[in-house]
Amino acid sequence: MKQKTKMIHGGITGDETTGAVSVPIYQVSTYKQPRAGMHTGYEYSRTGNPTRAALESLIAELEGGAAGYAFSSGMAAISAVMMLFNHGDHIILTDDVYGGTYRVMAKVFNRMGIETTFCDTSSMDHIEKAIKPNTKAVYIETPTNPLLKITDLQKVSEITKKHRLFFIVDNTFNTPYFQNPISFGADIVLHSATKYLGGHSDVVGGLVVTATKELGEQLHFIQNSTGGILGPQDAWLLMRGMKTLALRMEAHEQNARKIGQFLESHKAVQKVYDPGSPSHSGHKIAKRQSRGFGGMLSFDIGKEQHVDLVLERLKLFTIAESLGAVESLISVPARMTHASIPQDRRLELGITDGLIRVSVGIEDIDDLLEDLEQGLAPLA
Ligand SMILES: *Cc1c(COP(=O)(O)O)cnc(C)c1O
């Protein structure tokens, strides 16, 4: 089955007992047992819920994994994955990893004895150098946020196999429609489903897929023990969103590439970070390992004062955190998503005060380009 068809027919669809074509919202906490201690597959909704199970089977199928799990947010999903590790274990992470991931590792899991090294995972040398005797996993994002750096999934997989490490990929930006890390050897793929999977800025959720059944059972043990599950209403909303993921990703992709080209040719723009552009350092790798470049791009207009001037003029780009929804969103990483990173560290990473990140929506491209043109006009 092709990816586009899986969005509609993948996992558990509909309801066998009634013939309902949409999976019902099982708003239920507990289940009748025919005999004490004997259950029908469901006993208590923290452990398992039919609506959540349908979503979990769908994401597992979309990512080509053995098992899927749905959590109350991307951070709950990431935290559950980190709980697979023990006191004294060391994990290597992408240096410009999502801010919340950095925070939970540097301020929460560090207190529980999990050590971390943040490095440029687009360089295999940097990964190899960061490996220590107690290293247990390499955790990456590709593309990264907000600079859209690309990491070679195949190469990292070779390193992790050689050193017997877990390979974990946050696949939020590219979604399973464009990229399937498990097919390159990743052990765990996770998502902030709040973004493209939901796609309509109306639900917060997280999803995890494991490559093997055994790893899935370990993760289910953690999910059931710590309880950060996704509720049935939100599980249903996510499935509703995911049915159109293919169409939306294609629209995001087309619009983003055109906006990337427009920005690259604009005089007021100093630098464009667009993995879809042949001038981007990771373009070739992205092209090899993904079926699309995604709907995210960033550009630098130099001065901080310029940023407010431009953003105030824009009418179709809402200033907001988050990404991946049908409407175009625009943000200033230095002041918003990445404000908690100390300034010198931020500048080191390339997140300047003049950097603007765009989550390109699915509006008509002519309207988006016209809006950007008039927004940038005072600087041209
Ligand atoms: C938003 C995001 C997260 C965190 O997910 P929440 O649903 O906000 O908890 C993790 N990783 C990436 C890449 C994200 O964009």
mmCIF file with all atom_site columns, C-alpha atoms in Angstrom, residues 142-301:
data_model
loop_
_atom_site.group_PDB
_atom_site.id
_atom_site.type_symbol
_atom_site.label_atom_id
_atom_site.label_alt_id
_atom_site.label_comp_id
_atom_site.label_asym_id
_atom_site.label_entity_id
_atom_site.label_seq_id
_atom_site.pdbx_PDB_ins_code
_atom_site.Cartn_x
_atom_site.Cartn_y
_atom_site.Cartn_z
_atom_site.occupancy
_atom_site.B_iso_or_equiv
_atom_site.pdbx_formal_charge
_atom_site.auth_seq_id
_atom_site.auth_comp_id
_atom_site.auth_asym_id
_atom_site.auth_atom_id
_atom_site.pdbx_PDB_model_num
ATOM 1   C CA . THR A 1 142 ? 16.403  16.181 10.677 1.00 0.00 ? 142 THR A CA 1
ATOM 2   C CA . PRO A 1 143 ? 15.668  18.800 9.489  1.00 0.00 ? 143 PRO A CA 1
ATOM 3   C CA . THR A 1 144 ? 16.395  20.792 12.641 1.00 0.00 ? 144 THR A CA 1
ATOM 4   C CA . ASN A 1 145 ? 14.677  23.821 14.031 1.00 0.00 ? 145 ASN A CA 1
ATOM 5   C CA . PRO A 1 146 ? 15.100  26.676 13.080 1.00 0.00 ? 146 PRO A CA 1
ATOM 6   C CA . LEU A 1 147 ? 18.139  26.241 10.793 1.00 0.00 ? 147 LEU A CA 1
ATOM 7   C CA . LEU A 1 148 ? 16.875  23.170 8.922  1.00 0.00 ? 148 LEU A CA 1
ATOM 8   C CA . LYS A 1 149 ? 20.171  21.298 9.224  1.00 0.00 ? 149 LYS A CA 1
ATOM 9   C CA . ILE A 1 150 ? 20.107  17.836 7.683  1.00 0.00 ? 150 ILE A CA 1
ATOM 10  C CA . THR A 1 151 ? 21.540  14.677 9.242  1.00 0.00 ? 151 THR A CA 1
ATOM 11  C CA . ASP A 1 152 ? 22.263  11.592 7.140  1.00 0.00 ? 152 ASP A CA 1
ATOM 12  C CA . LEU A 1 153 ? 19.986  8.895  8.584  1.00 0.00 ? 153 LEU A CA 1
ATOM 13  C CA . GLN A 1 154 ? 21.840  6.022  6.912  1.00 0.00 ? 154 GLN A CA 1
ATOM 14  C CA . LYS A 1 155 ? 25.233  7.124  8.249  1.00 0.00 ? 155 LYS A CA 1
ATOM 15  C CA . VAL A 1 156 ? 24.016  7.651  11.814 1.00 0.00 ? 156 VAL A CA 1
ATOM 16  C CA . SER A 1 157 ? 22.381  4.245  11.641 1.00 0.00 ? 157 SER A CA 1
ATOM 17  C CA . GLU A 1 158 ? 25.717  2.673  10.671 1.00 0.00 ? 158 GLU A CA 1
ATOM 18  C CA . ILE A 1 159 ? 27.420  4.325  13.661 1.00 0.00 ? 159 ILE A CA 1
ATOM 19  C CA . THR A 1 160 ? 24.706  3.332  16.129 1.00 0.00 ? 160 THR A CA 1
ATOM 20  C CA . LYS A 1 161 ? 24.706  -0.268 14.867 1.00 0.00 ? 161 LYS A CA 1
ATOM 21  C CA . LYS A 1 162 ? 28.489  -0.450 15.149 1.00 0.00 ? 162 LYS A CA 1
ATOM 22  C CA . HIS A 1 163 ? 28.483  0.829  18.731 1.00 0.00 ? 163 HIS A CA 1
ATOM 23  C CA . ARG A 1 164 ? 25.222  -0.940 19.689 1.00 0.00 ? 164 ARG A CA 1
ATOM 24  C CA . LEU A 1 165 ? 23.381  2.277  20.499 1.00 0.00 ? 165 LEU A CA 1
ATOM 25  C CA . PHE A 1 166 ? 19.715  3.090  20.126 1.00 0.00 ? 166 PHE A CA 1
ATOM 26  C CA . PHE A 1 167 ? 18.955  5.419  17.247 1.00 0.00 ? 167 PHE A CA 1
ATOM 27  C CA . ILE A 1 168 ? 16.062  7.774  18.003 1.00 0.00 ? 168 ILE A CA 1
ATOM 28  C CA . VAL A 1 169 ? 14.607  10.258 15.493 1.00 0.00 ? 169 VAL A CA 1
ATOM 29  C CA . ASP A 1 170 ? 12.200  13.121 16.145 1.00 0.00 ? 170 ASP A CA 1
ATOM 30  C CA . ASN A 1 171 ? 10.384  13.063 12.790 1.00 0.00 ? 171 ASN A CA 1
ATOM 31  C CA . THR A 1 172 ? 8.011   15.969 13.539 1.00 0.00 ? 172 THR A CA 1
ATOM 32  C CA . PHE A 1 173 ? 9.201   18.235 10.718 1.00 0.00 ? 173 PHE A CA 1
ATOM 33  C CA . ASN A 1 174 ? 9.102   15.816 7.804  1.00 0.00 ? 174 ASN A CA 1
ATOM 34  C CA . THR A 1 175 ? 6.238   13.579 8.961  1.00 0.00 ? 175 THR A CA 1
ATOM 35  C CA . PRO A 1 176 ? 5.876   9.940  7.870  1.00 0.00 ? 176 PRO A CA 1
ATOM 36  C CA . TYR A 1 177 ? 4.576   11.163 4.524  1.00 0.00 ? 177 TYR A CA 1
ATOM 37  C CA . PHE A 1 178 ? 8.012   12.476 3.558  1.00 0.00 ? 178 PHE A CA 1
ATOM 38  C CA . GLN A 1 179 ? 10.444  10.510 5.718  1.00 0.00 ? 179 GLN A CA 1
ATOM 39  C CA . ASN A 1 180 ? 10.541  7.101  7.418  1.00 0.00 ? 180 ASN A CA 1
ATOM 40  C CA . PRO A 1 181 ? 13.626  6.829  9.657  1.00 0.00 ? 181 PRO A CA 1
ATOM 41  C CA . ILE A 1 182 ? 12.913  3.192  10.586 1.00 0.00 ? 182 ILE A CA 1
ATOM 42  C CA . SER A 1 183 ? 13.579  2.223  6.959  1.00 0.00 ? 183 SER A CA 1
ATOM 43  C CA . PHE A 1 184 ? 17.126  3.580  7.480  1.00 0.00 ? 184 PHE A CA 1
ATOM 44  C CA . GLY A 1 185 ? 17.635  1.648  10.710 1.00 0.00 ? 185 GLY A CA 1
ATOM 45  C CA . ALA A 1 186 ? 16.202  3.907  13.434 1.00 0.00 ? 186 ALA A CA 1
ATOM 46  C CA . ASP A 1 187 ? 14.944  2.051  16.513 1.00 0.00 ? 187 ASP A CA 1
ATOM 47  C CA . ILE A 1 188 ? 12.474  4.676  17.678 1.00 0.00 ? 188 ILE A CA 1
ATOM 48  C CA . VAL A 1 189 ? 10.671  7.443  15.779 1.00 0.00 ? 189 VAL A CA 1
ATOM 49  C CA . LEU A 1 190 ? 8.673   10.064 17.604 1.00 0.00 ? 190 LEU A CA 1
ATOM 50  C CA . HIS A 1 191 ? 6.460   13.014 16.776 1.00 0.00 ? 191 HIS A CA 1
ATOM 51  C CA . SER A 1 192 ? 4.967   16.094 18.215 1.00 0.00 ? 192 SER A CA 1
ATOM 52  C CA . ALA A 1 193 ? 1.610   15.271 16.631 1.00 0.00 ? 193 ALA A CA 1
ATOM 53  C CA . THR A 1 194 ? 0.602   18.817 17.618 1.00 0.00 ? 194 THR A CA 1
ATOM 54  C CA . LYS A 1 195 ? 2.251   19.960 14.398 1.00 0.00 ? 195 LYS A CA 1
ATOM 55  C CA . TYR A 1 196 ? 1.695   18.471 10.920 1.00 0.00 ? 196 TYR A CA 1
ATOM 56  C CA . LEU A 1 197 ? -0.065  15.260 11.975 1.00 0.00 ? 197 LEU A CA 1
ATOM 57  C CA . GLY A 1 198 ? -2.861  17.201 13.675 1.00 0.00 ? 198 GLY A CA 1
ATOM 58  C CA . GLY A 1 199 ? -2.356  19.991 11.180 1.00 0.00 ? 199 GLY A CA 1
ATOM 59  C CA . HIS A 1 200 ? -5.081  22.391 12.282 1.00 0.00 ? 200 HIS A CA 1
ATOM 60  C CA . SER A 1 201 ? -3.667  24.080 15.417 1.00 0.00 ? 201 SER A CA 1
ATOM 61  C CA . ASP A 1 202 ? -6.335  22.456 17.550 1.00 0.00 ? 202 ASP A CA 1
ATOM 62  C CA . VAL A 1 203 ? -4.787  19.479 19.346 1.00 0.00 ? 203 VAL A CA 1
ATOM 63  C CA . VAL A 1 204 ? -1.684  18.738 21.440 1.00 0.00 ? 204 VAL A CA 1
ATOM 64  C CA . GLY A 1 205 ? -0.326  15.197 21.272 1.00 0.00 ? 205 GLY A CA 1
ATOM 65  C CA . GLY A 1 206 ? 2.751   13.027 20.890 1.00 0.00 ? 206 GLY A CA 1
ATOM 66  C CA . LEU A 1 207 ? 3.352   9.721  19.093 1.00 0.00 ? 207 LEU A CA 1
ATOM 67  C CA . VAL A 1 208 ? 6.104   7.128  19.332 1.00 0.00 ? 208 VAL A CA 1
ATOM 68  C CA . VAL A 1 209 ? 6.802   4.189  17.018 1.00 0.00 ? 209 VAL A CA 1
ATOM 69  C CA . THR A 1 210 ? 9.247   1.414  17.840 1.00 0.00 ? 210 THR A CA 1
ATOM 70  C CA . ALA A 1 211 ? 10.954  -0.722 15.212 1.00 0.00 ? 211 ALA A CA 1
ATOM 71  C CA . THR A 1 212 ? 10.545  -3.906 17.236 1.00 0.00 ? 212 THR A CA 1
ATOM 72  C CA . LYS A 1 213 ? 7.762   -5.468 19.264 1.00 0.00 ? 213 LYS A CA 1
ATOM 73  C CA . GLU A 1 214 ? 10.102  -5.941 22.261 1.00 0.00 ? 214 GLU A CA 1
ATOM 74  C CA . LEU A 1 215 ? 10.992  -2.253 22.419 1.00 0.00 ? 215 LEU A CA 1
ATOM 75  C CA . GLY A 1 216 ? 7.287   -1.511 22.024 1.00 0.00 ? 216 GLY A CA 1
ATOM 76  C CA . GLU A 1 217 ? 6.477   -3.625 25.061 1.00 0.00 ? 217 GLU A CA 1
ATOM 77  C CA . GLN A 1 218 ? 9.089   -1.766 27.116 1.00 0.00 ? 218 GLN A CA 1
ATOM 78  C CA . LEU A 1 219 ? 7.607   1.547  26.035 1.00 0.00 ? 219 LEU A CA 1
ATOM 79  C CA . HIS A 1 220 ? 4.073   0.415  26.779 1.00 0.00 ? 220 HIS A CA 1
ATOM 80  C CA . PHE A 1 221 ? 5.228   -0.564 30.255 1.00 0.00 ? 221 PHE A CA 1
ATOM 81  C CA . ILE A 1 222 ? 6.475   3.013  30.741 1.00 0.00 ? 222 ILE A CA 1
ATOM 82  C CA . GLN A 1 223 ? 3.350   4.542  29.198 1.00 0.00 ? 223 GLN A CA 1
ATOM 83  C CA . ASN A 1 224 ? 1.112   2.478  31.465 1.00 0.00 ? 224 ASN A CA 1
ATOM 84  C CA . SER A 1 225 ? 3.313   3.087  34.525 1.00 0.00 ? 225 SER A CA 1
ATOM 85  C CA . THR A 1 226 ? 3.726   6.847  34.171 1.00 0.00 ? 226 THR A CA 1
ATOM 86  C CA . GLY A 1 227 ? 0.359   7.545  32.545 1.00 0.00 ? 227 GLY A CA 1
ATOM 87  C CA . GLY A 1 228 ? 0.983   10.376 30.047 1.00 0.00 ? 228 GLY A CA 1
ATOM 88  C CA . ILE A 1 229 ? -1.626  9.019  27.622 1.00 0.00 ? 229 ILE A CA 1
ATOM 89  C CA . LEU A 1 230 ? -3.601  10.824 24.946 1.00 0.00 ? 230 LEU A CA 1
ATOM 90  C CA . GLY A 1 231 ? -7.337  11.045 25.650 1.00 0.00 ? 231 GLY A CA 1
ATOM 91  C CA . PRO A 1 232 ? -9.879  9.529  23.222 1.00 0.00 ? 232 PRO A CA 1
ATOM 92  C CA . GLN A 1 233 ? -11.198 12.900 21.948 1.00 0.00 ? 233 GLN A CA 1
ATOM 93  C CA . ASP A 1 234 ? -7.728  14.087 21.009 1.00 0.00 ? 234 ASP A CA 1
ATOM 94  C CA . ALA A 1 235 ? -6.823  10.681 19.550 1.00 0.00 ? 235 ALA A CA 1
ATOM 95  C CA . TRP A 1 236 ? -9.878  10.969 17.298 1.00 0.00 ? 236 TRP A CA 1
ATOM 96  C CA . LEU A 1 237 ? -8.990  14.559 16.306 1.00 0.00 ? 237 LEU A CA 1
ATOM 97  C CA . LEU A 1 238 ? -5.496  13.443 15.361 1.00 0.00 ? 238 LEU A CA 1
ATOM 98  C CA . MET A 1 239 ? -6.814  10.639 13.167 1.00 0.00 ? 239 MET A CA 1
ATOM 99  C CA . ARG A 1 240 ? -9.191  13.127 11.560 1.00 0.00 ? 240 ARG A CA 1
ATOM 100 C CA . GLY A 1 241 ? -6.207  15.358 10.764 1.00 0.00 ? 241 GLY A CA 1
ATOM 101 C CA . MET A 1 242 ? -3.988  12.542 9.546  1.00 0.00 ? 242 MET A CA 1
ATOM 102 C CA . LYS A 1 243 ? -6.447  11.464 6.857  1.00 0.00 ? 243 LYS A CA 1
ATOM 103 C CA . THR A 1 244 ? -5.468  14.577 4.876  1.00 0.00 ? 244 THR A CA 1
ATOM 104 C CA . LEU A 1 245 ? -1.763  14.560 5.792  1.00 0.00 ? 245 LEU A CA 1
ATOM 105 C CA . ALA A 1 246 ? -0.664  13.624 2.261  1.00 0.00 ? 246 ALA A CA 1
ATOM 106 C CA . LEU A 1 247 ? -2.662  16.422 0.626  1.00 0.00 ? 247 LEU A CA 1
ATOM 107 C CA . ARG A 1 248 ? -1.557  18.971 3.168  1.00 0.00 ? 248 ARG A CA 1
ATOM 108 C CA . MET A 1 249 ? 2.137   18.010 2.980  1.00 0.00 ? 249 MET A CA 1
ATOM 109 C CA . GLU A 1 250 ? 2.106   18.312 -0.793 1.00 0.00 ? 250 GLU A CA 1
ATOM 110 C CA . ALA A 1 251 ? 0.546   21.763 -0.527 1.00 0.00 ? 251 ALA A CA 1
ATOM 111 C CA . HIS A 1 252 ? 3.021   22.851 2.212  1.00 0.00 ? 252 HIS A CA 1
ATOM 112 C CA . GLU A 1 253 ? 5.863   21.557 0.055  1.00 0.00 ? 253 GLU A CA 1
ATOM 113 C CA . GLN A 1 254 ? 4.842   23.431 -3.088 1.00 0.00 ? 254 GLN A CA 1
ATOM 114 C CA . ASN A 1 255 ? 4.254   26.701 -1.258 1.00 0.00 ? 255 ASN A CA 1
ATOM 115 C CA . ALA A 1 256 ? 7.451   26.462 0.787  1.00 0.00 ? 256 ALA A CA 1
ATOM 116 C CA . ARG A 1 257 ? 9.669   25.898 -2.253 1.00 0.00 ? 257 ARG A CA 1
ATOM 117 C CA . LYS A 1 258 ? 8.171   28.904 -4.029 1.00 0.00 ? 258 LYS A CA 1
ATOM 118 C CA . ILE A 1 259 ? 8.596   31.087 -0.956 1.00 0.00 ? 259 ILE A CA 1
ATOM 119 C CA . GLY A 1 260 ? 12.177  29.831 -0.585 1.00 0.00 ? 260 GLY A CA 1
ATOM 120 C CA . GLN A 1 261 ? 12.949  30.862 -4.155 1.00 0.00 ? 261 GLN A CA 1
ATOM 121 C CA . PHE A 1 262 ? 11.304  34.241 -3.654 1.00 0.00 ? 262 PHE A CA 1
ATOM 122 C CA . LEU A 1 263 ? 13.320  34.918 -0.491 1.00 0.00 ? 263 LEU A CA 1
ATOM 123 C CA . GLU A 1 264 ? 16.591  33.801 -2.093 1.00 0.00 ? 264 GLU A CA 1
ATOM 124 C CA . SER A 1 265 ? 16.151  36.389 -4.827 1.00 0.00 ? 265 SER A CA 1
ATOM 125 C CA . HIS A 1 266 ? 15.082  39.200 -2.474 1.00 0.00 ? 266 HIS A CA 1
ATOM 126 C CA . LYS A 1 267 ? 17.605  41.983 -1.853 1.00 0.00 ? 267 LYS A CA 1
ATOM 127 C CA . ALA A 1 268 ? 16.696  42.507 1.798  1.00 0.00 ? 268 ALA A CA 1
ATOM 128 C CA . VAL A 1 269 ? 17.237  38.858 2.688  1.00 0.00 ? 269 VAL A CA 1
ATOM 129 C CA . GLN A 1 270 ? 20.786  37.993 3.727  1.00 0.00 ? 270 GLN A CA 1
ATOM 130 C CA . LYS A 1 271 ? 20.442  34.249 4.062  1.00 0.00 ? 271 LYS A CA 1
ATOM 131 C CA . VAL A 1 272 ? 17.777  31.625 3.427  1.00 0.00 ? 272 VAL A CA 1
ATOM 132 C CA . TYR A 1 273 ? 17.676  28.263 5.185  1.00 0.00 ? 273 TYR A CA 1
ATOM 133 C CA . ASP A 1 274 ? 15.634  26.035 2.901  1.00 0.00 ? 274 ASP A CA 1
ATOM 134 C CA . PRO A 1 275 ? 16.576  22.342 2.556  1.00 0.00 ? 275 PRO A CA 1
ATOM 135 C CA . GLY A 1 276 ? 14.672  22.342 -0.743 1.00 0.00 ? 276 GLY A CA 1
ATOM 136 C CA . SER A 1 277 ? 17.158  24.773 -2.278 1.00 0.00 ? 277 SER A CA 1
ATOM 137 C CA . PRO A 1 278 ? 20.183  23.271 -4.082 1.00 0.00 ? 278 PRO A CA 1
ATOM 138 C CA . SER A 1 279 ? 22.299  25.914 -2.277 1.00 0.00 ? 279 SER A CA 1
ATOM 139 C CA . HIS A 1 280 ? 21.433  24.384 1.140  1.00 0.00 ? 280 HIS A CA 1
ATOM 140 C CA . SER A 1 281 ? 24.314  22.317 2.548  1.00 0.00 ? 281 SER A CA 1
ATOM 141 C CA . GLY A 1 282 ? 22.084  19.339 3.321  1.00 0.00 ? 282 GLY A CA 1
ATOM 142 C CA . HIS A 1 283 ? 20.061  19.423 0.112  1.00 0.00 ? 283 HIS A CA 1
ATOM 143 C CA . LYS A 1 284 ? 21.562  16.301 -1.484 1.00 0.00 ? 284 LYS A CA 1
ATOM 144 C CA . ILE A 1 285 ? 21.157  14.172 1.645  1.00 0.00 ? 285 ILE A CA 1
ATOM 145 C CA . ALA A 1 286 ? 17.610  15.436 2.186  1.00 0.00 ? 286 ALA A CA 1
ATOM 146 C CA . LYS A 1 287 ? 16.767  14.564 -1.405 1.00 0.00 ? 287 LYS A CA 1
ATOM 147 C CA . ARG A 1 288 ? 18.107  11.054 -0.953 1.00 0.00 ? 288 ARG A CA 1
ATOM 148 C CA . GLN A 1 289 ? 16.386  10.211 2.305  1.00 0.00 ? 289 GLN A CA 1
ATOM 149 C CA . SER A 1 290 ? 13.115  12.143 2.084  1.00 0.00 ? 290 SER A CA 1
ATOM 150 C CA . ARG A 1 291 ? 10.308  12.345 -0.433 1.00 0.00 ? 291 ARG A CA 1
ATOM 151 C CA . GLY A 1 292 ? 9.882   16.070 0.235  1.00 0.00 ? 292 GLY A CA 1
ATOM 152 C CA . PHE A 1 293 ? 11.681  18.900 2.003  1.00 0.00 ? 293 PHE A CA 1
ATOM 153 C CA . GLY A 1 294 ? 8.789   19.974 4.190  1.00 0.00 ? 294 GLY A CA 1
ATOM 154 C CA . GLY A 1 295 ? 6.984   23.205 4.856  1.00 0.00 ? 295 GLY A CA 1
ATOM 155 C CA . MET A 1 296 ? 9.510   24.922 7.112  1.00 0.00 ? 296 MET A CA 1
ATOM 156 C CA . LEU A 1 297 ? 12.097  27.518 6.214  1.00 0.00 ? 297 LEU A CA 1
ATOM 157 C CA . SER A 1 298 ? 13.993  30.340 7.875  1.00 0.00 ? 298 SER A CA 1
ATOM 158 C CA . PHE A 1 299 ? 15.584  33.524 6.611  1.00 0.00 ? 299 PHE A CA 1
ATOM 159 C CA . ASP A 1 300 ? 17.813  36.207 8.024  1.00 0.00 ? 300 ASP A CA 1
ATOM 160 C CA . ILE A 1 301 ? 17.182  39.908 7.454  1.00 0.00 ? 301 ILE A CA 1
#
